[in-house]
Short mmCIF file of C-alpha atoms in Angstrom, two decimals:
data_model
loop_
_atom_site.label_atom_id
_atom_site.label_comp_id
_atom_site.label_asym_id
_atom_site.label_seq_id
_atom_site.Cartn_x
_atom_site.Cartn_y
_atom_site.Cartn_z
CA MET A 1 8.80 3.94 2.59
CA ASN A 2 10.68 2.59 -0.43
CA ARG A 3 8.55 -0.15 -1.87
CA ARG A 4 11.33 -1.51 -4.05
CA ASP A 5 13.60 -2.16 -1.08
CA LEU A 6 10.87 -4.32 0.38
CA LEU A 7 10.36 -6.33 -2.77
CA LYS A 8 13.99 -7.31 -3.33
CA THR A 9 13.74 -10.26 -0.97
CA ALA A 10 10.19 -11.26 -1.84
CA ALA A 11 11.21 -14.48 -3.54
CA ALA A 12 12.86 -15.69 -0.35
CA LEU A 13 9.72 -15.38 1.75
CA PRO A 14 7.33 -18.36 1.97
CA LEU A 15 3.73 -18.12 0.82
CA LEU A 16 0.82 -18.77 3.11
CA PRO A 17 -0.81 -22.19 2.72
CA GLY A 18 -3.11 -22.40 -0.27
CA PHE A 19 -1.27 -19.84 -2.40
CA THR A 20 -0.33 -21.05 -5.85
CA ALA A 21 0.73 -19.29 -9.00
CA HIS A 22 -2.06 -18.42 -11.40
CA ALA A 23 -0.89 -20.83 -14.08
CA GLU A 24 -4.24 -20.63 -15.83
CA ASP A 25 -4.16 -16.83 -16.14
CA PRO A 26 -3.58 -15.68 -19.73
CA LYS A 27 -0.41 -13.65 -20.16
CA HIS A 28 0.01 -11.25 -23.02
CA LEU A 29 1.89 -8.19 -24.11
CA TRP A 30 -0.10 -4.98 -23.89
CA GLN A 31 1.39 -3.82 -27.17
CA GLY A 32 -1.13 -4.64 -29.88
CA TYR A 33 -3.61 -6.24 -27.45
CA ASP A 34 -7.33 -5.57 -27.88
CA PHE A 35 -8.81 -4.32 -24.58
CA GLY A 36 -12.15 -3.66 -26.20
CA SER A 37 -13.85 -0.30 -26.58
CA PHE A 38 -14.88 1.57 -23.44
CA PHE A 39 -16.37 4.54 -25.29
CA SER A 40 -19.29 4.05 -27.63
CA SER A 41 -19.16 5.63 -31.08
CA ARG A 42 -21.52 8.62 -31.24
CA GLU A 43 -21.72 11.39 -33.84
CA ARG A 44 -18.53 10.08 -35.41
CA LEU A 45 -16.97 12.43 -37.92
CA ASP A 46 -15.93 11.14 -41.32
CA GLN A 47 -12.23 10.47 -40.77
CA GLY A 48 -11.27 9.63 -44.31
CA PRO A 49 -9.79 8.74 -46.62
CA PHE A 50 -10.29 12.11 -48.31
CA ASP A 51 -9.36 11.22 -51.86
CA ILE A 52 -8.96 13.65 -54.72
CA ASP A 53 -11.91 12.24 -56.66
CA GLN A 54 -14.37 13.19 -53.91
CA ASP A 55 -14.50 16.94 -54.51
CA GLN A 56 -14.90 19.57 -57.18
CA GLY A 57 -12.12 21.78 -55.83
CA TRP A 58 -10.10 22.32 -52.67
CA GLN A 59 -7.74 24.70 -50.93
CA THR A 60 -5.88 25.02 -47.63
CA ILE A 61 -7.58 27.75 -45.61
CA LEU A 62 -5.73 27.50 -42.28
CA PHE A 63 -2.45 26.19 -40.94
CA THR A 64 -1.03 26.77 -37.47
CA THR A 65 2.23 26.64 -35.53
CA ALA A 66 2.76 24.33 -32.55
CA SER A 67 3.35 25.98 -29.19
CA GLU A 68 5.56 24.56 -26.45
CA LYS A 69 4.12 26.78 -23.74
CA PRO A 70 2.60 25.09 -20.65
CA LEU A 71 -1.11 24.31 -20.86
CA ARG A 72 -3.47 23.34 -18.03
CA ASN A 73 -5.61 20.92 -19.94
CA PRO A 74 -7.63 18.07 -18.41
CA GLY A 75 -5.85 14.73 -18.41
CA LEU A 76 -2.26 15.91 -17.96
CA GLY A 77 0.02 17.82 -15.60
CA LEU A 78 2.55 18.06 -12.81
CA VAL A 79 1.13 16.91 -9.48
CA GLY A 80 1.94 18.62 -6.19
CA TYR A 81 1.13 16.74 -2.99
CA THR A 82 -0.58 18.45 -0.07
CA TRP A 83 -0.49 15.17 1.88
CA GLU A 84 1.36 11.89 1.36
CA GLU A 85 1.50 8.63 3.31
CA GLY A 86 3.67 10.26 5.97
CA GLY A 87 1.50 13.37 6.20
CA PRO A 88 2.00 16.98 5.01
CA SER A 89 5.33 18.68 4.27
CA VAL A 90 8.28 17.98 6.55
CA ALA A 91 8.12 21.54 7.90
CA VAL A 92 4.48 21.06 8.97
CA ARG A 93 5.32 17.74 10.63
CA GLU A 94 8.14 19.42 12.53
CA GLY A 95 6.01 22.39 13.61
CA ARG A 96 7.90 24.97 11.51
CA GLN A 97 5.02 25.66 9.12
CA THR A 98 1.25 25.69 9.25
CA LEU A 99 -0.74 23.32 7.08
CA GLU A 100 -2.54 26.30 5.51
CA ASP A 101 0.78 27.85 4.47
CA SER A 102 2.09 24.56 3.12
CA VAL A 103 -0.97 23.98 0.93
CA GLU A 104 -0.96 27.55 -0.35
CA LYS A 105 2.74 27.47 -1.26
CA MET A 106 2.28 24.24 -3.19
CA ALA A 107 -0.74 25.60 -5.06
CA SER A 108 1.17 28.81 -5.85
CA LEU A 109 4.00 27.10 -7.72
CA PRO A 110 3.58 28.11 -11.38
CA PHE A 111 4.33 24.64 -12.73
CA VAL A 112 1.84 22.72 -10.53
CA ASP A 113 -1.36 21.64 -12.31
CA VAL A 114 -2.96 19.14 -9.91
CA LEU A 115 -3.01 18.93 -6.11
CA TYR A 116 -2.97 15.40 -4.69
CA ILE A 117 -4.04 14.00 -1.33
CA ARG A 118 -2.72 10.56 -0.42
CA CYS A 119 -4.10 9.77 3.01
CA ASP A 120 -5.41 6.99 5.25
CA TRP A 121 -9.02 5.89 5.58
CA ARG A 122 -8.97 7.31 9.14
CA ASN A 123 -8.37 10.75 7.60
CA VAL A 124 -11.74 10.74 5.84
CA GLN A 125 -14.13 8.81 8.08
CA LYS A 126 -14.54 8.65 11.86
CA GLU A 127 -17.89 6.89 12.09
CA ALA A 128 -20.14 4.78 9.92
CA GLY A 129 -22.46 6.48 7.46
CA LYS A 130 -20.73 9.85 7.05
CA LEU A 131 -17.54 11.46 5.83
CA SER A 132 -15.30 13.32 8.27
CA LEU A 133 -12.63 14.83 6.05
CA ASP A 134 -9.46 16.06 7.74
CA PRO A 135 -8.70 19.80 7.33
CA VAL A 136 -6.27 19.20 4.46
CA TRP A 137 -9.22 18.39 2.20
CA ASP A 138 -11.00 21.75 2.49
CA LEU A 139 -7.67 23.58 2.33
CA THR A 140 -6.64 21.72 -0.82
CA LEU A 141 -9.97 22.18 -2.58
CA ALA A 142 -10.07 25.88 -1.73
CA ALA A 143 -6.48 26.43 -2.91
CA ALA A 144 -7.17 24.56 -6.14
CA LYS A 145 -10.18 26.75 -6.83
CA ARG A 146 -8.19 29.95 -6.17
CA HIS A 147 -5.36 28.95 -8.47
CA GLY A 148 -7.30 27.23 -11.25
CA LEU A 149 -5.95 23.77 -10.41
CA ARG A 150 -7.53 20.31 -10.16
CA VAL A 151 -7.45 17.76 -7.33
CA ALA A 152 -6.86 13.99 -7.19
CA PHE A 153 -6.68 11.61 -4.24
CA ARG A 154 -5.91 8.15 -2.90
CA ILE A 155 -7.34 6.67 0.29
CA GLN A 156 -5.30 3.89 1.87
CA SER A 157 -6.53 0.94 3.90
CA SER A 158 -2.94 0.08 4.81
CA ASN A 159 0.02 2.30 5.64
CA THR A 160 3.36 1.27 7.11
CA VAL A 161 4.33 4.75 8.26
CA PHE A 162 2.47 4.90 11.55
CA GLN A 163 2.54 1.26 12.56
CA PRO A 164 2.50 -0.03 15.24
CA ARG A 165 1.04 3.13 16.85
CA LYS A 166 -1.71 3.65 14.30
CA LEU A 167 -3.37 1.75 11.51
CA ALA A 168 -4.80 3.27 8.34
CA LEU A 169 -8.28 1.98 9.19
CA PRO A 170 -10.53 4.25 11.26
CA GLY A 171 -11.08 3.21 14.86
CA PHE A 172 -14.72 2.23 14.44
CA LEU A 173 -13.72 -0.56 11.99
CA ARG A 174 -10.89 -2.18 13.94
CA ASP A 175 -13.14 -4.30 16.13
CA ARG A 176 -15.33 -5.32 13.19
CA ILE A 177 -12.62 -6.45 10.75
CA PRO A 178 -10.10 -9.23 11.58
CA LEU A 179 -6.48 -8.02 11.51
CA VAL A 180 -3.65 -10.34 10.44
CA LYS A 181 0.00 -10.19 11.51
CA ILE A 182 1.84 -10.84 8.25
CA GLY A 183 5.46 -10.45 9.37
CA PRO A 184 7.92 -8.78 11.76
CA MET A 185 8.55 -5.06 11.58
CA GLY A 186 11.93 -3.37 11.54
CA LYS A 187 14.53 -3.36 8.85
CA HIS A 188 13.68 -5.38 5.78
CA GLY A 189 15.47 -5.37 2.45
CA GLY A 190 17.48 -2.30 3.47
CA SER A 191 14.41 -0.20 4.18
CA GLU A 192 13.41 1.15 7.59
CA LEU A 193 9.69 1.47 7.09
CA SER A 194 8.98 1.26 10.77
CA GLY A 195 12.04 3.15 11.94
CA GLY A 196 13.25 -0.06 13.53
CA ALA A 197 10.17 -0.41 15.74
CA ALA A 198 9.36 -3.79 17.25
CA GLY A 199 6.17 -5.63 16.44
CA TYR A 200 4.42 -7.04 13.39
CA TRP A 201 2.99 -5.60 10.24
CA VAL A 202 -0.78 -5.74 10.48
CA GLU A 203 -3.15 -6.02 7.50
CA PRO A 204 -6.94 -6.25 7.41
CA ARG A 205 -8.77 -9.29 6.06
CA TYR A 206 -9.88 -7.62 2.85
CA ASP A 207 -12.22 -10.51 2.08
CA HIS A 208 -14.16 -10.18 5.34
CA PRO A 209 -17.81 -9.10 4.85
CA GLU A 210 -17.42 -6.18 7.27
CA TYR A 211 -14.48 -4.79 5.29
CA GLN A 212 -16.34 -5.13 2.01
CA ARG A 213 -19.47 -3.45 3.42
CA ALA A 214 -17.44 -0.60 4.86
CA LEU A 215 -15.45 -0.16 1.65
CA ALA A 216 -18.64 0.03 -0.42
CA GLU A 217 -20.16 2.54 2.00
CA LEU A 218 -17.04 4.73 1.87
CA ASN A 219 -17.05 4.74 -1.92
CA HIS A 220 -20.76 5.57 -1.98
CA LEU A 221 -20.11 8.54 0.32
CA LEU A 222 -17.10 9.73 -1.66
CA ALA A 223 -18.84 9.34 -5.01
CA GLU A 224 -21.87 11.27 -3.76
CA ARG A 225 -19.53 14.10 -2.79
CA PHE A 226 -16.96 14.09 -5.58
CA ASP A 227 -18.01 12.05 -8.64
CA GLY A 228 -18.44 14.45 -11.54
CA ASP A 229 -17.02 17.45 -9.70
CA PRO A 230 -15.03 19.22 -12.46
CA MET A 231 -12.26 19.97 -9.98
CA ILE A 232 -11.56 16.27 -9.35
CA GLU A 233 -9.08 14.98 -11.92
CA TRP A 234 -8.97 11.31 -10.92
CA VAL A 235 -9.45 8.99 -7.94
CA ASP A 236 -7.09 6.07 -7.22
CA VAL A 237 -8.76 2.67 -6.97
CA MET A 238 -8.73 1.51 -3.34
CA HIS A 239 -6.48 -1.53 -3.69
CA VAL A 240 -5.17 -4.10 -1.22
CA GLY A 241 -1.81 -4.15 0.55
CA PHE A 242 0.82 -1.62 1.59
CA TRP A 243 -0.25 1.93 0.67
CA GLY A 244 -3.03 0.46 -1.48
CA GLU A 245 -0.51 -0.55 -4.12
CA GLY A 246 -1.49 -4.20 -4.54
CA HIS A 247 1.41 -5.85 -2.70
CA PHE A 248 2.45 -6.75 0.84
CA GLY A 249 6.09 -5.74 0.78
CA GLY A 250 7.31 -9.25 0.11
CA TYR A 251 5.42 -10.70 3.08
CA PRO A 252 2.53 -13.17 2.73
CA SER A 253 -0.79 -11.43 2.24
CA SER A 254 -3.65 -11.42 4.72
CA PHE A 255 -5.86 -13.56 2.45
CA PRO A 256 -6.44 -17.23 3.33
CA ASP A 257 -5.79 -18.41 -0.25
CA SER A 258 -5.25 -17.14 -3.78
CA ALA A 259 -8.76 -17.93 -5.03
CA THR A 260 -10.27 -15.80 -2.25
CA ALA A 261 -7.80 -13.02 -3.04
CA GLN A 262 -8.67 -13.03 -6.74
CA ARG A 263 -12.42 -13.06 -6.14
CA THR A 264 -12.21 -10.31 -3.52
CA LEU A 265 -10.00 -8.02 -5.59
CA ASN A 266 -12.20 -8.39 -8.65
CA GLU A 267 -15.28 -7.55 -6.57
CA MET A 268 -13.55 -4.48 -5.15
CA VAL A 269 -12.65 -3.23 -8.63
CA ARG A 270 -16.14 -3.89 -10.03
CA MET A 271 -17.77 -2.11 -7.11
CA GLN A 272 -15.66 1.01 -7.59
CA LEU A 273 -16.12 1.05 -11.35
CA SER A 274 -19.88 0.87 -10.82
CA LEU A 275 -19.92 3.87 -8.47
CA TRP A 276 -17.48 6.27 -10.14
CA LYS A 277 -19.26 7.06 -13.41
CA LYS A 278 -18.13 10.61 -14.09
CA THR A 279 -14.62 10.88 -12.61
CA PRO A 280 -11.79 8.66 -13.88
CA LEU A 281 -10.44 5.97 -11.59
CA ALA A 282 -6.73 5.04 -11.69
CA MET A 283 -5.53 1.45 -11.20
CA ASN A 284 -2.06 0.58 -9.95
CA THR A 285 -0.17 -1.69 -12.36
CA GLN A 286 1.73 -3.48 -9.57
CA PRO A 287 2.64 -7.02 -10.75
CA ASP A 288 1.14 -9.93 -8.86
CA ILE A 289 4.06 -10.47 -6.49
CA SER A 290 1.67 -11.27 -3.61
CA ASN A 291 -0.60 -13.69 -5.52
CA THR A 292 -3.69 -11.56 -5.01
CA GLY A 293 -4.88 -11.59 -8.62
CA ASN A 294 -3.51 -8.25 -9.77
CA ARG A 295 -3.19 -9.30 -13.39
CA ASP A 296 -6.87 -10.11 -13.81
CA ALA A 297 -7.96 -7.10 -11.75
CA ILE A 298 -5.85 -4.70 -13.84
CA ASP A 299 -7.35 -6.12 -17.02
CA LEU A 300 -10.83 -5.71 -15.52
CA ALA A 301 -10.11 -2.11 -14.53
CA VAL A 302 -8.69 -1.16 -17.93
CA ARG A 303 -11.67 -2.62 -19.75
CA GLY A 304 -13.85 -0.58 -17.38
CA GLY A 305 -12.10 2.65 -18.41
CA ALA A 306 -9.75 3.08 -15.43
CA TRP A 307 -6.53 4.98 -16.04
CA VAL A 308 -3.25 3.35 -14.98
CA ARG A 309 -0.56 4.42 -12.52
CA SER A 310 2.74 3.26 -11.10
CA ASP A 311 4.47 4.32 -7.90
CA SER A 312 7.99 4.06 -9.28
CA ILE A 313 9.62 4.55 -12.66
CA ILE A 314 13.30 3.53 -12.58
CA VAL A 315 13.51 0.65 -10.11
CA GLU A 316 10.58 -1.03 -11.78
CA GLU A 317 9.72 -4.42 -13.21
CA PRO A 318 9.93 -4.78 -17.02
CA ILE A 319 6.30 -5.90 -17.16
CA GLN A 320 5.02 -2.61 -15.71
CA ILE A 321 7.08 -0.56 -18.15
CA GLU A 322 5.70 -2.54 -21.11
CA GLU A 323 2.13 -2.21 -19.85
CA LEU A 324 2.28 1.51 -19.15
CA ALA A 325 3.95 2.35 -22.45
CA ASN A 326 1.52 0.24 -24.47
CA ARG A 327 -1.75 0.95 -22.69
CA PRO A 328 -4.81 1.76 -24.82
CA ALA A 329 -4.33 5.24 -26.23
CA TRP A 330 -7.52 6.53 -24.57
CA LEU A 331 -6.14 5.88 -21.07
CA ALA A 332 -3.99 8.34 -19.12
CA ALA A 333 -0.92 7.14 -17.20
CA ILE A 334 0.12 8.61 -13.83
CA LEU A 335 3.72 8.25 -12.63
CA GLU A 336 5.36 8.96 -9.31
CA ASP A 337 8.61 7.89 -7.68
CA GLY A 338 9.31 8.24 -3.98
CA TYR A 339 13.05 7.72 -3.85
CA LEU A 340 14.02 11.36 -4.44
CA ARG A 341 10.78 12.89 -3.23
CA SER A 342 12.41 15.73 -1.29
CA TYR A 343 13.66 17.43 -4.49
CA ASP A 344 16.67 18.63 -2.50
CA SER A 345 18.99 19.77 -5.29
CA SER A 346 21.97 19.89 -2.92
CA LYS A 347 21.78 16.11 -2.49
CA LEU A 348 21.31 15.05 -6.10
CA ALA A 349 24.05 13.18 -7.92
CA VAL A 350 25.00 14.56 -11.34
CA ASP A 351 26.43 12.22 -13.97
CA ALA A 352 29.26 12.79 -16.43
CA ALA A 353 26.82 14.25 -18.94
CA GLY A 354 25.72 16.86 -16.40
CA VAL A 355 22.29 15.30 -15.88
CA ASN A 356 21.08 15.10 -12.30
CA GLU A 357 19.60 11.82 -11.10
CA LEU A 358 16.09 13.15 -10.56
CA GLU A 359 15.93 14.72 -14.01
CA ASN A 360 16.95 11.37 -15.46
CA TYR A 361 14.05 9.81 -13.55
CA MET A 362 11.42 12.31 -14.63
CA LEU A 363 12.32 12.34 -18.31
CA HIS A 364 11.52 8.64 -18.46
CA VAL A 365 7.91 9.79 -18.14
CA LEU A 366 8.15 10.76 -21.81
CA ASP A 367 9.43 7.28 -22.72
CA LEU A 368 6.26 5.86 -21.16
CA LYS A 369 4.06 8.35 -23.07
CA ALA A 370 2.58 9.32 -19.71
CA ASN A 371 0.29 12.17 -18.70
CA TYR A 372 1.30 13.04 -15.12
CA TRP A 373 4.43 13.28 -12.99
CA SER A 374 4.33 13.65 -9.21
CA LEU A 375 6.21 16.36 -7.31
CA TRP A 376 5.50 15.31 -3.68
CA THR A 377 5.20 17.73 -0.75
CA GLU A 378 8.26 20.00 -0.46
CA SER A 379 7.31 23.24 -2.22
CA GLU A 380 10.43 25.20 -1.26
CA HIS A 381 12.70 22.45 -2.56
CA LEU A 382 10.62 22.23 -5.73
CA ALA A 383 11.05 25.96 -6.37
CA SER A 384 14.81 25.88 -5.78
CA TYR A 385 15.17 22.69 -7.83
CA ASN A 386 13.37 24.29 -10.76
CA GLN A 387 15.58 27.35 -10.51
CA ARG A 388 18.78 25.28 -10.58
CA PHE A 389 17.64 22.56 -13.00
CA PRO A 390 14.83 24.08 -15.12
CA ARG A 391 15.18 21.70 -18.06
CA GLY A 392 13.29 18.78 -16.47
CA PHE A 393 10.00 20.52 -15.78
CA GLU A 394 10.25 22.49 -19.03
CA ARG A 395 10.56 19.32 -21.10
CA LEU A 396 7.68 17.68 -19.30
CA GLN A 397 5.43 20.71 -19.73
CA ALA A 398 6.27 20.90 -23.44
CA ASN A 399 5.79 17.19 -24.22
CA MET A 400 3.97 15.27 -21.49
CA GLY A 401 0.41 14.13 -22.16
CA TYR A 402 -1.28 15.41 -25.33
CA ARG A 403 -0.83 18.77 -27.11
CA LEU A 404 -3.40 19.38 -29.83
CA ARG A 405 -3.80 21.89 -32.60
CA PRO A 406 -5.58 22.15 -35.97
CA SER A 407 -2.41 21.95 -38.01
CA TRP A 408 -4.23 22.09 -41.38
CA VAL A 409 -7.78 22.93 -42.39
CA TRP A 410 -8.90 22.37 -45.97
CA GLN A 411 -12.08 23.54 -47.64
CA ARG A 412 -13.55 21.35 -50.38
CA LYS A 413 -16.46 21.80 -52.81
CA ARG A 414 -18.58 18.74 -52.23
CA SER A 415 -22.22 17.60 -52.27
CA GLY A 416 -23.48 21.00 -53.35
CA THR A 417 -21.86 22.82 -50.44
CA SER A 418 -18.50 23.25 -48.72
CA GLU A 419 -16.77 20.70 -46.55
CA LEU A 420 -14.10 21.47 -43.98
CA VAL A 421 -11.45 18.79 -43.40
CA VAL A 422 -9.59 19.40 -40.15
CA ALA A 423 -6.25 17.75 -39.41
CA ILE A 424 -5.63 17.62 -35.64
CA SER A 425 -1.97 17.13 -34.77
CA ASN A 426 -0.76 15.89 -31.38
CA ARG A 427 2.76 17.05 -30.44
CA GLY A 428 2.47 15.39 -27.02
CA VAL A 429 3.69 11.89 -26.23
CA ALA A 430 0.29 10.50 -25.13
CA GLY A 431 -2.99 9.89 -26.91
CA VAL A 432 -6.14 11.79 -26.06
CA PRO A 433 -7.37 10.43 -22.68
CA GLY A 434 -10.89 9.79 -23.88
CA VAL A 435 -12.70 10.97 -27.02
CA LEU A 436 -11.89 14.23 -28.79
CA TRP A 437 -14.95 16.18 -29.92
CA LEU A 438 -14.57 18.98 -32.47
CA GLN A 439 -17.03 21.80 -33.03
CA ILE A 440 -17.40 24.43 -35.71
CA ALA A 441 -19.84 27.27 -35.20
CA SER A 442 -20.67 30.62 -36.76
CA PRO A 443 -19.82 33.60 -34.54
CA ASP A 444 -23.46 34.72 -34.55
CA GLY A 445 -24.75 31.29 -33.49
CA ARG A 446 -26.64 30.67 -36.75
CA PHE A 447 -25.22 27.19 -37.10
CA LYS A 448 -23.17 24.69 -35.14
CA ARG A 449 -21.68 21.33 -36.13
CA ARG A 450 -20.17 18.88 -33.67
CA GLY A 451 -18.66 15.41 -33.93
CA SER A 452 -16.13 12.99 -32.46
CA LEU A 453 -12.90 11.33 -33.48
CA ASP A 454 -12.19 7.73 -32.55
CA PRO A 455 -11.19 7.14 -28.87
CA GLY A 456 -7.57 8.05 -28.13
CA TYR A 457 -6.97 9.81 -31.46
CA PRO A 458 -4.81 11.51 -32.42
CA HIS A 459 -2.24 9.31 -30.72
CA GLY A 460 0.94 10.77 -29.26
CA GLY A 461 3.03 12.26 -32.06
CA GLY A 462 0.20 11.51 -34.49
CA LEU A 463 -2.43 13.20 -36.60
CA ARG A 464 -6.13 12.53 -37.27
CA LEU A 465 -8.48 14.05 -39.82
CA GLY A 466 -12.18 14.74 -39.47
CA ALA A 467 -14.68 16.45 -41.78
CA PHE A 468 -17.72 18.73 -41.47
CA LEU A 469 -20.26 19.59 -44.18
CA LEU A 470 -21.29 23.24 -43.93
CA PRO A 471 -24.77 24.68 -44.52
CA VAL A 472 -25.40 25.33 -48.21
CA ASP A 473 -24.01 28.69 -49.42
CA TYR A 474 -22.31 29.46 -46.09
CA ILE A 475 -19.31 31.77 -46.41
CA GLY A 476 -17.47 33.83 -43.82
CA GLU A 477 -16.00 33.14 -40.43
CA VAL A 478 -16.38 29.98 -38.35
CA ASN A 479 -14.84 29.11 -34.99
CA LEU A 480 -13.21 25.75 -34.28
CA SER A 481 -13.03 24.42 -30.72
CA ALA A 482 -12.46 21.09 -28.95
CA GLU A 483 -13.55 19.12 -25.91
CA ILE A 484 -12.49 15.82 -24.44
CA GLU A 485 -15.11 13.30 -23.37
CA ILE A 486 -13.11 12.20 -20.35
CA ARG A 487 -15.77 9.69 -19.24
CA PRO A 488 -18.92 8.73 -21.14
CA GLY A 489 -21.08 11.86 -21.25
CA VAL A 490 -18.57 14.00 -19.29
CA PHE A 491 -16.89 16.76 -21.31
CA ARG A 492 -13.96 19.07 -20.56
CA SER A 493 -12.81 22.00 -22.71
CA VAL A 494 -9.37 21.75 -24.34
CA ALA A 495 -6.97 24.60 -25.03
CA TRP A 496 -5.20 24.52 -28.39
CA ALA A 497 -1.39 24.26 -28.24
CA ILE A 498 -0.77 26.89 -30.91
CA GLU A 499 1.22 30.09 -31.28
CA GLN A 500 -1.56 31.89 -33.15
CA ALA A 501 -4.18 33.94 -31.32
CA VAL A 502 -7.35 32.29 -30.08
CA ASN A 503 -10.70 33.77 -29.16
CA ALA A 504 -11.85 34.48 -25.63
CA ASP A 505 -13.67 31.12 -25.52
CA GLY A 506 -10.53 29.24 -26.64
CA SER A 507 -11.70 28.66 -30.22
CA ILE A 508 -9.69 29.55 -33.31
CA SER A 509 -11.26 31.44 -36.21
CA LEU A 510 -11.02 30.59 -39.90
CA VAL A 511 -12.68 31.98 -42.98
CA VAL A 512 -14.81 29.89 -45.38
CA LYS A 513 -14.02 30.93 -48.95
CA LYS A 514 -16.47 31.97 -51.67
CA PRO A 515 -17.24 29.59 -54.55
CA ASP A 516 -15.44 31.93 -56.99
CA ASP A 517 -12.34 32.42 -54.82
CA PRO A 518 -9.26 32.42 -57.14
CA LYS A 519 -7.29 30.00 -54.96
CA TRP A 520 -9.38 26.87 -55.61
CA ARG A 521 -7.25 23.94 -56.75
CA LYS A 522 -8.22 20.91 -58.78
CA GLY A 523 -6.09 18.86 -61.12
CA VAL A 524 -2.95 20.95 -60.56
#
């Protein structure tokens, strides 16, 4: 199941007739590129500059200390799999463990934040017009609710694992959608995807009207069930090719020509963006090795607010690394790597510096300023790995994604009242995955002020200021809290990454000073 092994010999395989390189496609670095603005500006806070000539006096009324403790905030986390392309944990597959026990043990790991289901289309639909979710879905959702976790998923139209015995498509679609033999099974590029079985890899004609109708129906059904559910963290875009990753393992694709591939893929992305309004989608950044139009489709998805993901991190093309690291700051990045998915610490090579190979892999997540790292299915190995090599998970939990706090709060005399200027620091490596909204409110509910920072701010390692004017003559306590607008109009509460105490609702309290307070500063 190692995608990279398959791709090593891709250049040596001929293309189907009609395939040509997309010479007309614009190529650009992601660094510094303008992808437009997905989020509209609403109730934007004044974000400066806050010059000295603007006020009649100022003082610092709050400053806080950054915490490195793990936080379960939306838009970041370590991802435990309850199901992957080969099924549940190895012990369940071998009959040594029940599925219920496997899901519960994964959800019980203290460092897991998100549970992930990566399954075939046949695992969610058995007949047209209705969902028929396999048992792992209810088990995963129930376990997530018990343990305060979130859930994400991918549904595959293609999976090499069970071929030639089974296809990823449900049975009721196989007679309606043409299937294409794209190449011989067995060993290829050093990988044994089929276990040496005889036969041919089979892919659906993604451009066929029956496939497109069925895909739209499935997404309608899924969106009706899950879009906007606060437990659902993200949903992977249903892509073409092996495992829905946007490639065909170095074989020719099942499309008749590149123009059809490009048009079809763009339509698939647009359809999914139109249906999933409240839950983030995630688009694979697989380069266009199969001439199916990935470059244009990725651009389309990003402009439509889709997060980005990659299914490997070390054996990866330079273009993916550049894209992931330089994505728009308001997009989350999801990383997995299947090479060392068992987390068997007894089999991991350790280099001369004492760093094990898997830790080396996972810490590259921080280089990419990413939000998520995948842990796969083996909960017992994960627990023993963390006990033997705790540094990897600890560093990810302390730095991955965003980590926000009000590092300074100033009070200024301005416009006949007081103004609070709040400096939000981000000790994480990633920007805010959406729009950060700040709120100040009196404890008794007498007043409330709310406003937004610009999308993605503060960036990873950065700081952003925003200001509130208080009601005239207000003195005393106010509470400061934050939410992320994860999709337009969809808000999730954010926990501050601070050492100081917070209130039961997650806010932090500060005290507005009197006009005659002796600590006012001006011209000193």
